[in-house]
Amino acid sequence: GAFLCAREAVRRMDDGGSIVNVSSRAAVLGSAGEYVDYAATKAALDALTTGLAQEVAGRGIRVNGVRPGFIDTGIHAPGRLERVAPSVPMGRAGRAEEVAAAICWLLSPESSFTTGAFLDVSGGR
């Protein structure tokens, strides 16, 4: 899905633009024993982000990624956030608004010289 969306976005960005892919810290950490399949798909998304950023930079298109960590959403099994929160250096799960703020910055003109980068919104984990 991300590949098809990025392809169509690039086709339509005649005057430059910005793409932000939402990956996961799982792509880096591996999520052994729980979500290794999820981690593998997010690692593939990271590779797409890096490669596409290099391919389209000359057209003024920026491609970046945000890698959320443990975020308080419905994706987690009951009790998982409470179980894992102590392993996060900041000691808590993140909020969806914190991830959205990172995405908004990457889409803004303030990040105009940023491409092929990843912002980890993960409380230090």
PDB file of C-alpha atoms in Angstrom:
ATOM      1  CA  GLY A   1       0.000   0.000   0.000  1.00  0.00           C
ATOM      2  CA  ALA A   2       2.719   2.476   0.901  1.00  0.00           C
ATOM      3  CA  PHE A   3       4.554   1.735  -2.340  1.00  0.00           C
ATOM      4  CA  LEU A   4       1.449   2.364  -4.462  1.00  0.00           C
ATOM      5  CA  CYS A   5       0.573   5.557  -2.589  1.00  0.00           C
ATOM      6  CA  ALA A   6       4.118   6.890  -2.906  1.00  0.00           C
ATOM      7  CA  ARG A   7       4.200   6.045  -6.615  1.00  0.00           C
ATOM      8  CA  GLU A   8       0.974   7.935  -7.262  1.00  0.00           C
ATOM      9  CA  ALA A   9       2.047  10.882  -5.120  1.00  0.00           C
ATOM     10  CA  VAL A  10       5.359  11.206  -6.986  1.00  0.00           C
ATOM     11  CA  ARG A  11       3.555  11.076 -10.320  1.00  0.00           C
ATOM     12  CA  ARG A  12       1.444  14.063  -9.265  1.00  0.00           C
ATOM     13  CA  MET A  13       4.136  16.209  -7.594  1.00  0.00           C
ATOM     14  CA  ASP A  14       5.200  18.338 -10.534  1.00  0.00           C
ATOM     15  CA  ASP A  15       6.352  21.237  -8.364  1.00  0.00           C
ATOM     16  CA  GLY A  16       8.008  19.254  -5.579  1.00  0.00           C
ATOM     17  CA  GLY A  17       6.379  18.074  -2.413  1.00  0.00           C
ATOM     18  CA  SER A  18       6.771  16.007   0.697  1.00  0.00           C
ATOM     19  CA  ILE A  19       5.956  12.414   1.583  1.00  0.00           C
ATOM     20  CA  VAL A  20       6.078  11.119   5.146  1.00  0.00           C
ATOM     21  CA  ASN A  21       5.905   7.385   5.715  1.00  0.00           C
ATOM     22  CA  VAL A  22       4.890   6.141   9.150  1.00  0.00           C
ATOM     23  CA  SER A  23       7.087   3.219  10.105  1.00  0.00           C
ATOM     24  CA  SER A  24       7.866   1.963  13.600  1.00  0.00           C
ATOM     25  CA  ARG A  25      10.781   1.602  16.001  1.00  0.00           C
ATOM     26  CA  ALA A  26      10.027  -2.092  15.601  1.00  0.00           C
ATOM     27  CA  ALA A  27      11.801  -1.837  12.233  1.00  0.00           C
ATOM     28  CA  VAL A  28      15.049  -1.202  14.113  1.00  0.00           C
ATOM     29  CA  LEU A  29      14.441  -3.222  17.277  1.00  0.00           C
ATOM     30  CA  GLY A  30      13.057  -6.338  15.583  1.00  0.00           C
ATOM     31  CA  SER A  31      10.250  -6.971  18.093  1.00  0.00           C
ATOM     32  CA  ALA A  32      11.403 -10.524  18.756  1.00  0.00           C
ATOM     33  CA  GLY A  33       8.849 -12.768  20.388  1.00  0.00           C
ATOM     34  CA  GLU A  34       5.864 -10.529  19.699  1.00  0.00           C
ATOM     35  CA  TYR A  35       5.723  -8.675  16.404  1.00  0.00           C
ATOM     36  CA  VAL A  36       8.647  -9.797  14.247  1.00  0.00           C
ATOM     37  CA  ASP A  37       6.398  -9.955  11.160  1.00  0.00           C
ATOM     38  CA  TYR A  38       5.226  -6.391  11.796  1.00  0.00           C
ATOM     39  CA  ALA A  39       8.830  -5.272  12.328  1.00  0.00           C
ATOM     40  CA  ALA A  40       9.881  -6.809   9.008  1.00  0.00           C
ATOM     41  CA  THR A  41       7.204  -4.936   7.080  1.00  0.00           C
ATOM     42  CA  LYS A  42       8.181  -1.669   8.738  1.00  0.00           C
ATOM     43  CA  ALA A  43      11.852  -2.290   7.899  1.00  0.00           C
ATOM     44  CA  ALA A  44      10.802  -2.671   4.260  1.00  0.00           C
ATOM     45  CA  LEU A  45       8.991   0.666   4.520  1.00  0.00           C
ATOM     46  CA  ASP A  46      12.191   2.239   5.860  1.00  0.00           C
ATOM     47  CA  ALA A  47      14.105   0.918   2.838  1.00  0.00           C
ATOM     48  CA  LEU A  48      11.436   2.342   0.511  1.00  0.00           C
ATOM     49  CA  THR A  49      11.689   5.700   2.279  1.00  0.00           C
ATOM     50  CA  THR A  50      15.471   5.862   1.992  1.00  0.00           C
ATOM     51  CA  GLY A  51      15.629   4.751  -1.635  1.00  0.00           C
ATOM     52  CA  LEU A  52      12.740   6.886  -2.832  1.00  0.00           C
ATOM     53  CA  ALA A  53      14.192   9.943  -1.086  1.00  0.00           C
ATOM     54  CA  GLN A  54      17.366   9.539  -3.130  1.00  0.00           C
ATOM     55  CA  GLU A  55      15.482   8.913  -6.373  1.00  0.00           C
ATOM     56  CA  VAL A  56      13.214  11.962  -6.248  1.00  0.00           C
ATOM     57  CA  ALA A  57      15.278  14.567  -4.386  1.00  0.00           C
ATOM     58  CA  GLY A  58      16.351  16.160  -7.665  1.00  0.00           C
ATOM     59  CA  ARG A  59      12.691  16.842  -8.462  1.00  0.00           C
ATOM     60  CA  GLY A  60      12.210  18.758  -5.221  1.00  0.00           C
ATOM     61  CA  ILE A  61      10.333  15.916  -3.543  1.00  0.00           C
ATOM     62  CA  ARG A  62      11.308  15.123   0.022  1.00  0.00           C
ATOM     63  CA  VAL A  63      10.643  11.678   1.489  1.00  0.00           C
ATOM     64  CA  ASN A  64      11.028  11.080   5.212  1.00  0.00           C
ATOM     65  CA  GLY A  65       9.801   8.688   7.847  1.00  0.00           C
ATOM     66  CA  VAL A  66       8.456   8.802  11.363  1.00  0.00           C
ATOM     67  CA  ARG A  67       9.072   5.779  13.575  1.00  0.00           C
ATOM     68  CA  PRO A  68       6.709   5.743  16.542  1.00  0.00           C
ATOM     69  CA  GLY A  69       7.554   3.604  19.533  1.00  0.00           C
ATOM     70  CA  PHE A  70       4.991   2.514  22.096  1.00  0.00           C
ATOM     71  CA  ILE A  71       2.066   4.808  21.422  1.00  0.00           C
ATOM     72  CA  ASP A  72      -1.173   4.651  23.376  1.00  0.00           C
ATOM     73  CA  THR A  73      -3.481   3.355  20.641  1.00  0.00           C
ATOM     74  CA  GLY A  74      -5.767   0.381  20.184  1.00  0.00           C
ATOM     75  CA  ILE A  75      -3.128  -1.638  18.296  1.00  0.00           C
ATOM     76  CA  HIS A  76      -1.663  -3.086  21.490  1.00  0.00           C
ATOM     77  CA  ALA A  77      -2.962  -6.128  23.311  1.00  0.00           C
ATOM     78  CA  PRO A  78      -4.584  -5.335  26.674  1.00  0.00           C
ATOM     79  CA  GLY A  79      -1.941  -4.652  29.310  1.00  0.00           C
ATOM     80  CA  ARG A  80       0.972  -4.448  26.851  1.00  0.00           C
ATOM     81  CA  LEU A  81       1.576  -0.710  27.235  1.00  0.00           C
ATOM     82  CA  GLU A  82       1.680  -1.002  31.010  1.00  0.00           C
ATOM     83  CA  ARG A  83       4.026  -3.986  30.758  1.00  0.00           C
ATOM     84  CA  VAL A  84       6.400  -2.315  28.295  1.00  0.00           C
ATOM     85  CA  ALA A  85       6.323   1.296  29.559  1.00  0.00           C
ATOM     86  CA  PRO A  86       9.038   0.698  32.179  1.00  0.00           C
ATOM     87  CA  SER A  87      11.483  -0.228  29.378  1.00  0.00           C
ATOM     88  CA  VAL A  88      10.989   3.173  27.732  1.00  0.00           C
ATOM     89  CA  PRO A  89      13.569   5.664  29.056  1.00  0.00           C
ATOM     90  CA  MET A  90      10.843   8.311  29.418  1.00  0.00           C
ATOM     91  CA  GLY A  91       8.795   5.778  31.419  1.00  0.00           C
ATOM     92  CA  ARG A  92       5.537   6.091  29.502  1.00  0.00           C
ATOM     93  CA  ALA A  93       3.742   5.395  26.262  1.00  0.00           C
ATOM     94  CA  GLY A  94       3.608   8.162  23.721  1.00  0.00           C
ATOM     95  CA  ARG A  95       0.509   9.958  22.497  1.00  0.00           C
ATOM     96  CA  ALA A  96      -0.806  10.040  18.949  1.00  0.00           C
ATOM     97  CA  GLU A  97      -0.561  13.849  19.025  1.00  0.00           C
ATOM     98  CA  GLU A  98       3.194  13.582  19.553  1.00  0.00           C
ATOM     99  CA  VAL A  99       3.527  11.446  16.419  1.00  0.00           C
ATOM    100  CA  ALA A 100       1.289  13.837  14.472  1.00  0.00           C
ATOM    101  CA  ALA A 101       3.486  16.784  15.468  1.00  0.00           C
ATOM    102  CA  ALA A 102       6.560  15.079  14.008  1.00  0.00           C
ATOM    103  CA  ILE A 103       4.692  14.354  10.774  1.00  0.00           C
ATOM    104  CA  CYS A 104       3.494  17.957  10.537  1.00  0.00           C
ATOM    105  CA  TRP A 105       7.042  19.260  10.970  1.00  0.00           C
ATOM    106  CA  LEU A 106       8.349  16.994   8.207  1.00  0.00           C
ATOM    107  CA  LEU A 107       5.579  18.225   5.904  1.00  0.00           C
ATOM    108  CA  SER A 108       6.263  21.876   6.719  1.00  0.00           C
ATOM    109  CA  PRO A 109       8.624  24.325   5.000  1.00  0.00           C
ATOM    110  CA  GLU A 110      10.674  24.337   8.219  1.00  0.00           C
ATOM    111  CA  SER A 111      12.096  20.942   7.190  1.00  0.00           C
ATOM    112  CA  SER A 112      12.851  22.014   3.616  1.00  0.00           C
ATOM    113  CA  PHE A 113      16.403  20.583   3.659  1.00  0.00           C
ATOM    114  CA  THR A 114      15.419  17.281   5.247  1.00  0.00           C
ATOM    115  CA  THR A 115      15.000  14.184   3.117  1.00  0.00           C
ATOM    116  CA  GLY A 116      15.764  10.519   3.694  1.00  0.00           C
ATOM    117  CA  ALA A 117      15.555  11.113   7.433  1.00  0.00           C
ATOM    118  CA  PHE A 118      13.678   9.350  10.203  1.00  0.00           C
ATOM    119  CA  LEU A 119      12.287  10.914  13.347  1.00  0.00           C
ATOM    120  CA  ASP A 120      11.992   8.382  16.147  1.00  0.00           C
ATOM    121  CA  VAL A 121       9.069   9.347  18.367  1.00  0.00           C
ATOM    122  CA  SER A 122       9.757   6.693  20.923  1.00  0.00           C
ATOM    123  CA  GLY A 123      10.590   8.145  24.306  1.00  0.00           C
ATOM    124  CA  GLY A 124      14.240   7.214  23.834  1.00  0.00           C
ATOM    125  CA  ARG A 125      13.750   3.517  23.101  1.00  0.00           C
TER     126      ARG A 125
END
